[in-house]
mmCIF file of C-alpha atoms in Angstrom:
data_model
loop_
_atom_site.group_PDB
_atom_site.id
_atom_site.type_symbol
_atom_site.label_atom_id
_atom_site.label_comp_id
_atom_site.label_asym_id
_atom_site.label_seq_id
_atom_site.Cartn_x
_atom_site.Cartn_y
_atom_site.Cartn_z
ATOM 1 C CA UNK Y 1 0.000 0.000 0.000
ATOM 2 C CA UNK Y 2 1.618 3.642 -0.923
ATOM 3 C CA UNK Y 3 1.762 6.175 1.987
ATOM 4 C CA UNK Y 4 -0.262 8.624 1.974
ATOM 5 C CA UNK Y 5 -0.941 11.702 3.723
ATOM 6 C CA UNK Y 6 -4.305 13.728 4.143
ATOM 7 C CA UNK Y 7 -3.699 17.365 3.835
ATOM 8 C CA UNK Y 8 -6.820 19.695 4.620
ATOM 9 C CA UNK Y 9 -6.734 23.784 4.481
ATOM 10 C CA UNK Y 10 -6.822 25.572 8.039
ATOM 11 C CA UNK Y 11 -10.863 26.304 7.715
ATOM 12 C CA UNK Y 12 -11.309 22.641 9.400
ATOM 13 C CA UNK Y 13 -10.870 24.305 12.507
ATOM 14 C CA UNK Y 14 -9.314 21.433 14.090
ATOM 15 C CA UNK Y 15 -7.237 22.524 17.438
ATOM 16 C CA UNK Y 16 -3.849 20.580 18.193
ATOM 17 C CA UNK Y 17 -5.409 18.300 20.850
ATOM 18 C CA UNK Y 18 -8.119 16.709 17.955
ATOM 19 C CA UNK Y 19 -5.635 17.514 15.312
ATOM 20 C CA UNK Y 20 -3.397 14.853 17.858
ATOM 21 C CA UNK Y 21 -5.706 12.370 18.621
ATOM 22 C CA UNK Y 22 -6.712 11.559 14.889
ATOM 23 C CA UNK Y 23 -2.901 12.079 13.501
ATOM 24 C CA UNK Y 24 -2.938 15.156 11.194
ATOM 25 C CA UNK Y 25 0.059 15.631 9.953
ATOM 26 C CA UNK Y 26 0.016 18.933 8.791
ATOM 27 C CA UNK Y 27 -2.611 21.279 7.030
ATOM 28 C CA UNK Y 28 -2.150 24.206 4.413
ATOM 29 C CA UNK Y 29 -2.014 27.566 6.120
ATOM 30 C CA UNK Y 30 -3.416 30.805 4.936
ATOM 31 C CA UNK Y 31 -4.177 34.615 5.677
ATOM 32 C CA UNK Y 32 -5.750 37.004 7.441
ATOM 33 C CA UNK Y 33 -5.785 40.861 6.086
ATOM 34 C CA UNK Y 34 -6.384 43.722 8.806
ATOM 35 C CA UNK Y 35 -6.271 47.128 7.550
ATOM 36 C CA UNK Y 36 -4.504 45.930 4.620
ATOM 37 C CA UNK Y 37 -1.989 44.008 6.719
ATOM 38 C CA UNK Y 38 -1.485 40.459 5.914
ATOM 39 C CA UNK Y 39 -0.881 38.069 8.762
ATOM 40 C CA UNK Y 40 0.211 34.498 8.085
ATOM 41 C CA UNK Y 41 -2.996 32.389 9.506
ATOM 42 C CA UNK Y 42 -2.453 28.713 11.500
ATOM 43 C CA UNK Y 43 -4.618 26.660 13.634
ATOM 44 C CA UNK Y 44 -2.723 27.343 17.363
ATOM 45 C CA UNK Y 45 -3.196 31.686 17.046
ATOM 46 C CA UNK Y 46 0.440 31.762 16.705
ATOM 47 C CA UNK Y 47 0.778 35.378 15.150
ATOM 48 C CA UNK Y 48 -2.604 36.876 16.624
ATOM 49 C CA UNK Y 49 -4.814 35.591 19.694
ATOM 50 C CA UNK Y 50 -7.949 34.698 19.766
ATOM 51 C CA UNK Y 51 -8.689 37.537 22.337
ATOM 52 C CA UNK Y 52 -7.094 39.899 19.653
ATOM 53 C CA UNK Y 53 -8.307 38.593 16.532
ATOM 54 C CA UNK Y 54 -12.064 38.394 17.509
ATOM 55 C CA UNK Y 55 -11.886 42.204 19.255
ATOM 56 C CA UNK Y 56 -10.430 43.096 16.079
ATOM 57 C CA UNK Y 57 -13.149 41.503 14.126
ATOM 58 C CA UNK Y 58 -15.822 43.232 16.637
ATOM 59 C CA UNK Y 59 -15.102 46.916 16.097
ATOM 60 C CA UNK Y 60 -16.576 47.860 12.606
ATOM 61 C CA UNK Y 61 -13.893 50.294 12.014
ATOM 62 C CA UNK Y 62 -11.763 47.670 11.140
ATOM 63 C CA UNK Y 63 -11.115 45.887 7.513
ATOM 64 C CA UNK Y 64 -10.670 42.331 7.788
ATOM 65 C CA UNK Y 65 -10.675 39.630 5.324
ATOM 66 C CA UNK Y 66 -9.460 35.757 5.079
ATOM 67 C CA UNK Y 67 -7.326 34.814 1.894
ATOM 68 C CA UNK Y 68 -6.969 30.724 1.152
ATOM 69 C CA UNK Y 69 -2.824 29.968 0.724
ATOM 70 C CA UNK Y 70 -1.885 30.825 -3.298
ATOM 71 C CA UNK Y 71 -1.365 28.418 -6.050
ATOM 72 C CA UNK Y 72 2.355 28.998 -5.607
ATOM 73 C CA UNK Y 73 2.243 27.700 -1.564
ATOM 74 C CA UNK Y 74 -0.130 24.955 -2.243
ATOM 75 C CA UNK Y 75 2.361 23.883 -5.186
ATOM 76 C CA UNK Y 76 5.397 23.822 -2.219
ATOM 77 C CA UNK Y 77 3.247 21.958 -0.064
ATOM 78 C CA UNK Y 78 1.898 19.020 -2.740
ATOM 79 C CA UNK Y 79 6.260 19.481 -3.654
ATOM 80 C CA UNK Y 80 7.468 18.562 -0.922
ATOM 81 C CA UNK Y 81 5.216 15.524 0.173
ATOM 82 C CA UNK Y 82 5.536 14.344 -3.698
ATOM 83 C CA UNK Y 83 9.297 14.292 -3.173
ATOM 84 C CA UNK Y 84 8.954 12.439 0.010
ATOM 85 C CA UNK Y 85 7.185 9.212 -2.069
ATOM 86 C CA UNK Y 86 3.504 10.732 -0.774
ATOM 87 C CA UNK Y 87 0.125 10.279 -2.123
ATOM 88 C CA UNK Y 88 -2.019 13.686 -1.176
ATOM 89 C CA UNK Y 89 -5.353 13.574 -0.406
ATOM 90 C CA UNK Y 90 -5.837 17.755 -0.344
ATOM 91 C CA UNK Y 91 -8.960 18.129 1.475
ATOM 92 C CA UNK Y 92 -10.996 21.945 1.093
ATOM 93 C CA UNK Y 93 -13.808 23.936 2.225
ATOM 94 C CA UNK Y 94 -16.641 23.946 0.142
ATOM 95 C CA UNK Y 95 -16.282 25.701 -3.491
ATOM 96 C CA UNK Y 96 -19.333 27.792 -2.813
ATOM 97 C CA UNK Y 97 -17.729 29.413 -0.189
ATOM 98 C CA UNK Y 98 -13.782 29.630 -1.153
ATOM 99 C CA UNK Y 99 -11.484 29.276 -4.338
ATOM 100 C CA UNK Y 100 -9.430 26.770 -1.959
ATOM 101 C CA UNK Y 101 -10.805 24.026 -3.680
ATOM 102 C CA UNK Y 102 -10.002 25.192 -7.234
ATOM 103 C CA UNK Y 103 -6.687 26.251 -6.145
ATOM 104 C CA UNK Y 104 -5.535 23.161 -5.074
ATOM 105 C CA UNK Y 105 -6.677 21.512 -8.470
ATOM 106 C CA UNK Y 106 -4.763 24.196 -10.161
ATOM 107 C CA UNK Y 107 -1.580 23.585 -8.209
ATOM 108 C CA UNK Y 108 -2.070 19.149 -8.398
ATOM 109 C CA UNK Y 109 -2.672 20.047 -12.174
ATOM 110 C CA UNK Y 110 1.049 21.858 -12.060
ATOM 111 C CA UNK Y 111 2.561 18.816 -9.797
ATOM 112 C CA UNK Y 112 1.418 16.651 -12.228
ATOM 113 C CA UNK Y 113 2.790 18.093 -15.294
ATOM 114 C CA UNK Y 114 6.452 17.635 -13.490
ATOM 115 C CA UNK Y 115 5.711 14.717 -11.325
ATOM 116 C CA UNK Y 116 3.522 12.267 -14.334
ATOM 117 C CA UNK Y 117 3.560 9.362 -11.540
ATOM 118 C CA UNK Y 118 2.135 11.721 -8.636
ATOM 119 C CA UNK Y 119 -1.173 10.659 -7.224
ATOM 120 C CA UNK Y 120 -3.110 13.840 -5.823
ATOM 121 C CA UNK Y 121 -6.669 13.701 -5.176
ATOM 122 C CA UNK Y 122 -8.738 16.993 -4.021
ATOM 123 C CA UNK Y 123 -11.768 16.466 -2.190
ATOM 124 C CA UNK Y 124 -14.174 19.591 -2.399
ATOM 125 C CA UNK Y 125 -16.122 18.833 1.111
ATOM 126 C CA UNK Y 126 -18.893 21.006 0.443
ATOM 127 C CA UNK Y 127 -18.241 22.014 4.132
ATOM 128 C CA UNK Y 128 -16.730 24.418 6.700
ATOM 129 C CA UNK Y 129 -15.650 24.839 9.800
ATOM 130 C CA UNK Y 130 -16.432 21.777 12.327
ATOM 131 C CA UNK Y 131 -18.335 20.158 9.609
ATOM 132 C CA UNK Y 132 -15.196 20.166 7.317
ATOM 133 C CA UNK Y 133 -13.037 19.498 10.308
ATOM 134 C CA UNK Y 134 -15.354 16.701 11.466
ATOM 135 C CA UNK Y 135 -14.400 14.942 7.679
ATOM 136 C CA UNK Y 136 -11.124 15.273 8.032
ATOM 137 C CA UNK Y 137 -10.690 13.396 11.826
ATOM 138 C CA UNK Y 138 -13.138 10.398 10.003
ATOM 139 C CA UNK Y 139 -10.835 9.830 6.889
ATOM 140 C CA UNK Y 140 -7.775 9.911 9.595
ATOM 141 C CA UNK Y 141 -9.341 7.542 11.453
ATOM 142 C CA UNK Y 142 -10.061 5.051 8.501
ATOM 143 C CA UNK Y 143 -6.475 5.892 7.370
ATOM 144 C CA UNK Y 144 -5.256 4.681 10.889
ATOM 145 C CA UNK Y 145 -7.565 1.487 10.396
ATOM 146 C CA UNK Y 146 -5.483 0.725 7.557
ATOM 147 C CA UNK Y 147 -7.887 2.204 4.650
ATOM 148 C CA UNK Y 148 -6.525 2.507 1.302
ATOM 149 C CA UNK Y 149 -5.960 5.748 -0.302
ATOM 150 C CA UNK Y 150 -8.871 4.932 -3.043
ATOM 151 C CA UNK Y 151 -10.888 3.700 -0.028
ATOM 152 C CA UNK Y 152 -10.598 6.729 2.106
ATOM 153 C CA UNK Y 153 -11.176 8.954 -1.227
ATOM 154 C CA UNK Y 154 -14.291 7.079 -1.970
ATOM 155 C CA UNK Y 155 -15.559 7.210 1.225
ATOM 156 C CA UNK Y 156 -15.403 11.281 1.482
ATOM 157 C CA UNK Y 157 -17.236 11.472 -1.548
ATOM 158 C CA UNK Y 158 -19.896 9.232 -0.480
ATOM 159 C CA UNK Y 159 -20.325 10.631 3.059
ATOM 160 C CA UNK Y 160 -19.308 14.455 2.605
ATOM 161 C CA UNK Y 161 -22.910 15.145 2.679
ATOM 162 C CA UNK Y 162 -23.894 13.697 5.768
ATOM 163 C CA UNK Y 163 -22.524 16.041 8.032
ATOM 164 C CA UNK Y 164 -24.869 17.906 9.780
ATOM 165 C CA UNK Y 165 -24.546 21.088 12.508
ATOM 166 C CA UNK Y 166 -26.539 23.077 15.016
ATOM 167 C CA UNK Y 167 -26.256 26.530 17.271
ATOM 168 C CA UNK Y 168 -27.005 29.322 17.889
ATOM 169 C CA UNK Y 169 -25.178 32.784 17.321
ATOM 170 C CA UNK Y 170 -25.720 35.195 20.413
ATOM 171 C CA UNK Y 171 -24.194 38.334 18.647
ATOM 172 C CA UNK Y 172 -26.238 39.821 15.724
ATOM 173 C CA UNK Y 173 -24.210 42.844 14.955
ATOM 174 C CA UNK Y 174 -21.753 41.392 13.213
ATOM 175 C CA UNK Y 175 -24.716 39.572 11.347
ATOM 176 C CA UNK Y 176 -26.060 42.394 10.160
ATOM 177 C CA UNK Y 177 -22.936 43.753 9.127
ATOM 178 C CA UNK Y 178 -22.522 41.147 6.362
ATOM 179 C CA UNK Y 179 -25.652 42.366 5.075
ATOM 180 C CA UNK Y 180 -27.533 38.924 6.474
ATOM 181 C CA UNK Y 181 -30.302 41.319 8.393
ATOM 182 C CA UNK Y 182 -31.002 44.675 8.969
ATOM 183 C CA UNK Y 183 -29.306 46.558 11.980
ATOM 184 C CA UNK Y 184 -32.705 47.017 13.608
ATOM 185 C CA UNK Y 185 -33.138 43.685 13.379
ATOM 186 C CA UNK Y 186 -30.246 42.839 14.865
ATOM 187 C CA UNK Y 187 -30.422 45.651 17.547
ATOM 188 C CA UNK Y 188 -33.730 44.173 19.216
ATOM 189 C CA UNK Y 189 -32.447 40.735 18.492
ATOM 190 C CA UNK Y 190 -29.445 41.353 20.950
ATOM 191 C CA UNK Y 191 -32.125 43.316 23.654
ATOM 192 C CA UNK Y 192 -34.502 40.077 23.929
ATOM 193 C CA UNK Y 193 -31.958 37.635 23.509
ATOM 194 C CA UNK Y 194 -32.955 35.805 19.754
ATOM 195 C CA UNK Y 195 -30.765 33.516 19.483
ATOM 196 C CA UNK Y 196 -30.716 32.279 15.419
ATOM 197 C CA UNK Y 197 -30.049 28.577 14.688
ATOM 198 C CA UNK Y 198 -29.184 26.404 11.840
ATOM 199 C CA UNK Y 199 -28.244 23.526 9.793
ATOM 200 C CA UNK Y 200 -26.088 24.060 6.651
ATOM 201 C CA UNK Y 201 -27.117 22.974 2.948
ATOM 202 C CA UNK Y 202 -25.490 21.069 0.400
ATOM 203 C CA UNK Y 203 -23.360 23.638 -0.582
ATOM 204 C CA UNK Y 204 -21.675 24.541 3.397
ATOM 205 C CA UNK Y 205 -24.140 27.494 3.378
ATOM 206 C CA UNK Y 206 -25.789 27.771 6.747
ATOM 207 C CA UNK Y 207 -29.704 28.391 6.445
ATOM 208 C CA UNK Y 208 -31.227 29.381 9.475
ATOM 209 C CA UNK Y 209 -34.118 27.045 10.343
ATOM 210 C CA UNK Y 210 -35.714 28.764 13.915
ATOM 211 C CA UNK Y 211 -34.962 31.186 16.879
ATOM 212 C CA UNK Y 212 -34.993 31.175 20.150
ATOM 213 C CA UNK Y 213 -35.133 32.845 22.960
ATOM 214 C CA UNK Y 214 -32.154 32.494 25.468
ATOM 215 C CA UNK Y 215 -28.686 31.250 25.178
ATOM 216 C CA UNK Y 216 -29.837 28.333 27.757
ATOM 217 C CA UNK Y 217 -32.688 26.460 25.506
ATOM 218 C CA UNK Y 218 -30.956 27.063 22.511
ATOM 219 C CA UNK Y 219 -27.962 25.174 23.899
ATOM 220 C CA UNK Y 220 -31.163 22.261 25.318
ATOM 221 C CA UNK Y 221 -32.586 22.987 21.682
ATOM 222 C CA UNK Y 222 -29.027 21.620 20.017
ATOM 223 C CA UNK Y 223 -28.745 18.686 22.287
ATOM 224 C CA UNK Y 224 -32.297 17.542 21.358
ATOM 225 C CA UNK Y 225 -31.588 18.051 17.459
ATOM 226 C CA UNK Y 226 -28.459 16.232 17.337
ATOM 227 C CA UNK Y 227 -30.605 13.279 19.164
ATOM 228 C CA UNK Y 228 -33.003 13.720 16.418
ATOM 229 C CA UNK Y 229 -30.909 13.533 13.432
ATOM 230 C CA UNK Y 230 -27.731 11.937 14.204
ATOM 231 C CA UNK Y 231 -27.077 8.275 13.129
ATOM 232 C CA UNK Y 232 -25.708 5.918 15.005
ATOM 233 C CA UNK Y 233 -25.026 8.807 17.434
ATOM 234 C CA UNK Y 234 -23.308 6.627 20.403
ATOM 235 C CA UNK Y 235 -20.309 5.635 18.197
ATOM 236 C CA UNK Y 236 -19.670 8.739 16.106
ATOM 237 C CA UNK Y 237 -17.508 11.803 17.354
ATOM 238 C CA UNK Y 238 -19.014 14.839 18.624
ATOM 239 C CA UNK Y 239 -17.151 18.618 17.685
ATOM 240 C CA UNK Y 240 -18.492 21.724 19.029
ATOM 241 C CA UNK Y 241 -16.812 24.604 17.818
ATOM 242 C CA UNK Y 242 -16.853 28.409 19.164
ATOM 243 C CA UNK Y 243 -16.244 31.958 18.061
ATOM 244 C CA UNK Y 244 -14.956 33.534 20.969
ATOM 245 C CA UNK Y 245 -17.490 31.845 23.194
ATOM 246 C CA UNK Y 246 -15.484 29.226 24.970
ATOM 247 C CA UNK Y 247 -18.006 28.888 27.722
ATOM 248 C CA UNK Y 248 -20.908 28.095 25.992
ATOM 249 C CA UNK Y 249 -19.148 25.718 24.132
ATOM 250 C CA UNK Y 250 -18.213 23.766 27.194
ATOM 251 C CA UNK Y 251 -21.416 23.712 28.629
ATOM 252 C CA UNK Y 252 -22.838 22.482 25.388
ATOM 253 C CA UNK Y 253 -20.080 19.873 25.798
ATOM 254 C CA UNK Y 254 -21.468 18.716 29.106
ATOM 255 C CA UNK Y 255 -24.889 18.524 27.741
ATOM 256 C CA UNK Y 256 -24.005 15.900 25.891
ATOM 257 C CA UNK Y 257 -21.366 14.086 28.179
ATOM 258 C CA UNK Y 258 -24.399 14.548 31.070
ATOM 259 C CA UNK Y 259 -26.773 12.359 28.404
ATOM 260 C CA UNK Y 260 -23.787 9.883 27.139
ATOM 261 C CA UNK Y 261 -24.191 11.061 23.879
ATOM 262 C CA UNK Y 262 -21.116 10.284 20.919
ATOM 263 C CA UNK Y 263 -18.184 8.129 21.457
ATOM 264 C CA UNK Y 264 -16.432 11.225 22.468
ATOM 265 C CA UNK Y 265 -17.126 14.711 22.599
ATOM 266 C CA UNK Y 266 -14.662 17.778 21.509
ATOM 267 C CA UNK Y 267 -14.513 21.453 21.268
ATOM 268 C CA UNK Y 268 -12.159 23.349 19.403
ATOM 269 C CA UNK Y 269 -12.170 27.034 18.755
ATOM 270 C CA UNK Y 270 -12.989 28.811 15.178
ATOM 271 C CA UNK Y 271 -10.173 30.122 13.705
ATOM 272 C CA UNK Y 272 -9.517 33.628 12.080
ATOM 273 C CA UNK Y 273 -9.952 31.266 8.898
ATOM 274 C CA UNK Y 274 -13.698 30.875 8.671
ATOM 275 C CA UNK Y 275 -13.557 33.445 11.963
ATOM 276 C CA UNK Y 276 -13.749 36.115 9.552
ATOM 277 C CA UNK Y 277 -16.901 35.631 7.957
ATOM 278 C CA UNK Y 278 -18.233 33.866 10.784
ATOM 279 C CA UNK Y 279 -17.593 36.371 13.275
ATOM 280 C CA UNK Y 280 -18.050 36.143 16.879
ATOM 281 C CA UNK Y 281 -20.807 34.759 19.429
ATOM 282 C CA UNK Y 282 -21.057 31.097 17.419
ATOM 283 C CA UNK Y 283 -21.321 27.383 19.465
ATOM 284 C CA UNK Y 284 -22.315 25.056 17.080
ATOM 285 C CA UNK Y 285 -22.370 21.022 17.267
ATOM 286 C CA UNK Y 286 -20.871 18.728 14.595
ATOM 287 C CA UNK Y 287 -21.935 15.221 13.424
ATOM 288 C CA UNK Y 288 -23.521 12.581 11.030
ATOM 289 C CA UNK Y 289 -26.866 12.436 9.803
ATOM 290 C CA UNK Y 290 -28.436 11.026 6.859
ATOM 291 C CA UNK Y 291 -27.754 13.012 3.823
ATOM 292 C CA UNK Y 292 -28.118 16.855 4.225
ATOM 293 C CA UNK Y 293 -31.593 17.523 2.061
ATOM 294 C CA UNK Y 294 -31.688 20.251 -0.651
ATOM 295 C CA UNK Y 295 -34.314 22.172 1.200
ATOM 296 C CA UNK Y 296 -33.652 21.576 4.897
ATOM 297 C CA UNK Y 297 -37.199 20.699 5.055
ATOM 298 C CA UNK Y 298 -36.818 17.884 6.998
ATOM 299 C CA UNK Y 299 -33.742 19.683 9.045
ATOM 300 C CA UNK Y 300 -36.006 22.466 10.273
ATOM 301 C CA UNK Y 301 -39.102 19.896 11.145
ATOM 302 C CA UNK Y 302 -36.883 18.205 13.219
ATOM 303 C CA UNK Y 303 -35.493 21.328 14.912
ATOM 304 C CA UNK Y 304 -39.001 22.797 15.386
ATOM 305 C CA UNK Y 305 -40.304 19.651 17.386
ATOM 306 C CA UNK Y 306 -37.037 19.738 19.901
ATOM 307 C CA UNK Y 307 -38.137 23.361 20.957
ATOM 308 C CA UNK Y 308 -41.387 22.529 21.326
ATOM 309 C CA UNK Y 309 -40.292 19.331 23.593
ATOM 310 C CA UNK Y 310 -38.503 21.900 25.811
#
């Protein structure tokens, strides 16, 4: 069997203790730009906290904006593990959302051309964040298991669109600052304490299926939906990840451990990756489902009926 390694970009969100546990080896890097300053971007806040980067990201004075690593870094990366006698399985955030995806074919089109026997295979996830993170632990588990490169490949494909999240986001100001809803919406959102929750579709986008009132039952309301829609929920990981709301996030953890729910539960920050268009004030839970439908029909039903059960 050739060695291979699985290589996703840093909008997995996976921290070093998950990023340990299922053996990532190493992950493509990118950029954040603040006030037109460009700061190399990792998953362990090396150049900027995450105190810094989400206070930052709070005060609308501020310019900030994510760029995905360039065809010319990506081409180093797929180099150098090419060199080394590796197979690369590059894994991205969803195309919808980023030109990762295309910018790793580009630069597996250009290893190719000077490597003819190098095997690279890139994996659009449709996903983000935990979800995409939540892929890339499960195909480093199967590679641990002894899975074959086609195997694992296959098995992304097949299962990419089973991943399912929940959450809510407590802050609506930086909502409505992306132009998502008005700021008088978002204003009396933040006095009565909506909380806005949501699944995402089959492209990564997150639709938002119901509100809530209180950071409390919207936390009770995610428990009960994961119950609802998970499969095979006692022997699958659990991630929750946060923006900037690292106490929620271990409550929502508890919730879960409290009910013996998933094989294992962790929580992992967002990173100034996907923190950028994220923003702050997010807890969300990660895991499989069935297939994701097109209209979230079924997704919101199923949300609906755990808030009314609280």
């Amino acid at each position: 069997m050739n060695k291979y390694i699985i290589l996703p970009d840093l909008t997995c969100d996976l921290s070093k203790e998950i990023r340990d546990y299922f053996g990532v080896q190493d992950y493509i890097k990118g950029h954040v730009h603040i006030n037109g300053k460009s700061i190399p971007t990792s998953l362990d806040w090396e150049n900027i906290s995450r105190k810094e980067f989400y206070n930052t990201l709070s005060n609308k004075k501020n310019e900030v904006n994510s760029a995905a690593a360039s065809p010319e870094e990506y081409y180093e990366v797929f180099k150098k593990y090419v060199e080394e006698g590796y197979s690369i399985l590059s894994m991205s955030i969803s195309s919808k959302i980023s030109a990762t995806y295309n910018i790793s074919v580009s630069a597996a089109n250009h290893i190719k051309e000077e490597y003819p026997n190098a095997q690279i295979y890139c994996v659009d996830t449709k996903r983000m964040s935990g979800s995409f993170g939540l892929l890339v632990a499960s195909a480093c588990e199967l590679q641990k298991q002894g899975a074959s490169f086609e195997e694992v490949c296959k098995w992304l494909e097949e299962n990419k669109g089973r991943v399912h999240q929940m959450g809510p986001i407590d802050d609506l100001t930086f909502v409505a600052r992306r132009g998502q809803i008005s700021k008088g919406k978002a204003i009396m959102g933040n006095l009565v304490g909506i909380k806005p929750m949501g699944d995402s579709n089959t492209d990564g986008y997150v639709s938002v299926l119901a509100k809530v009132k209180g950071i409390k039952k919207a936390l009770m309301a995610t428990v009960e939906y994961v119950k609802k829609i998970a499969v095979d929920l006692e022997n699958q990981y659990i991630f929750i990840m946060h923006s900037n709301r690292e106490e929620y996030a271990n409550d929502l953890k508890q919730r879960f451990e409290a009910q013996n729910l998933g094989k294992k539960v962790f929580v992992s920050d967002v990173f100034s990756g996907c923190g950028t268009n994220i923003g702050p004030g997010m807890v969300c839970a990660y895991f499989f489902g069935e297939q994701v439908t097109e209209d979230l029909q079924k997704e919101k039903e199923a949300l609906l009926s755990a808030i009314e059960q609280l």
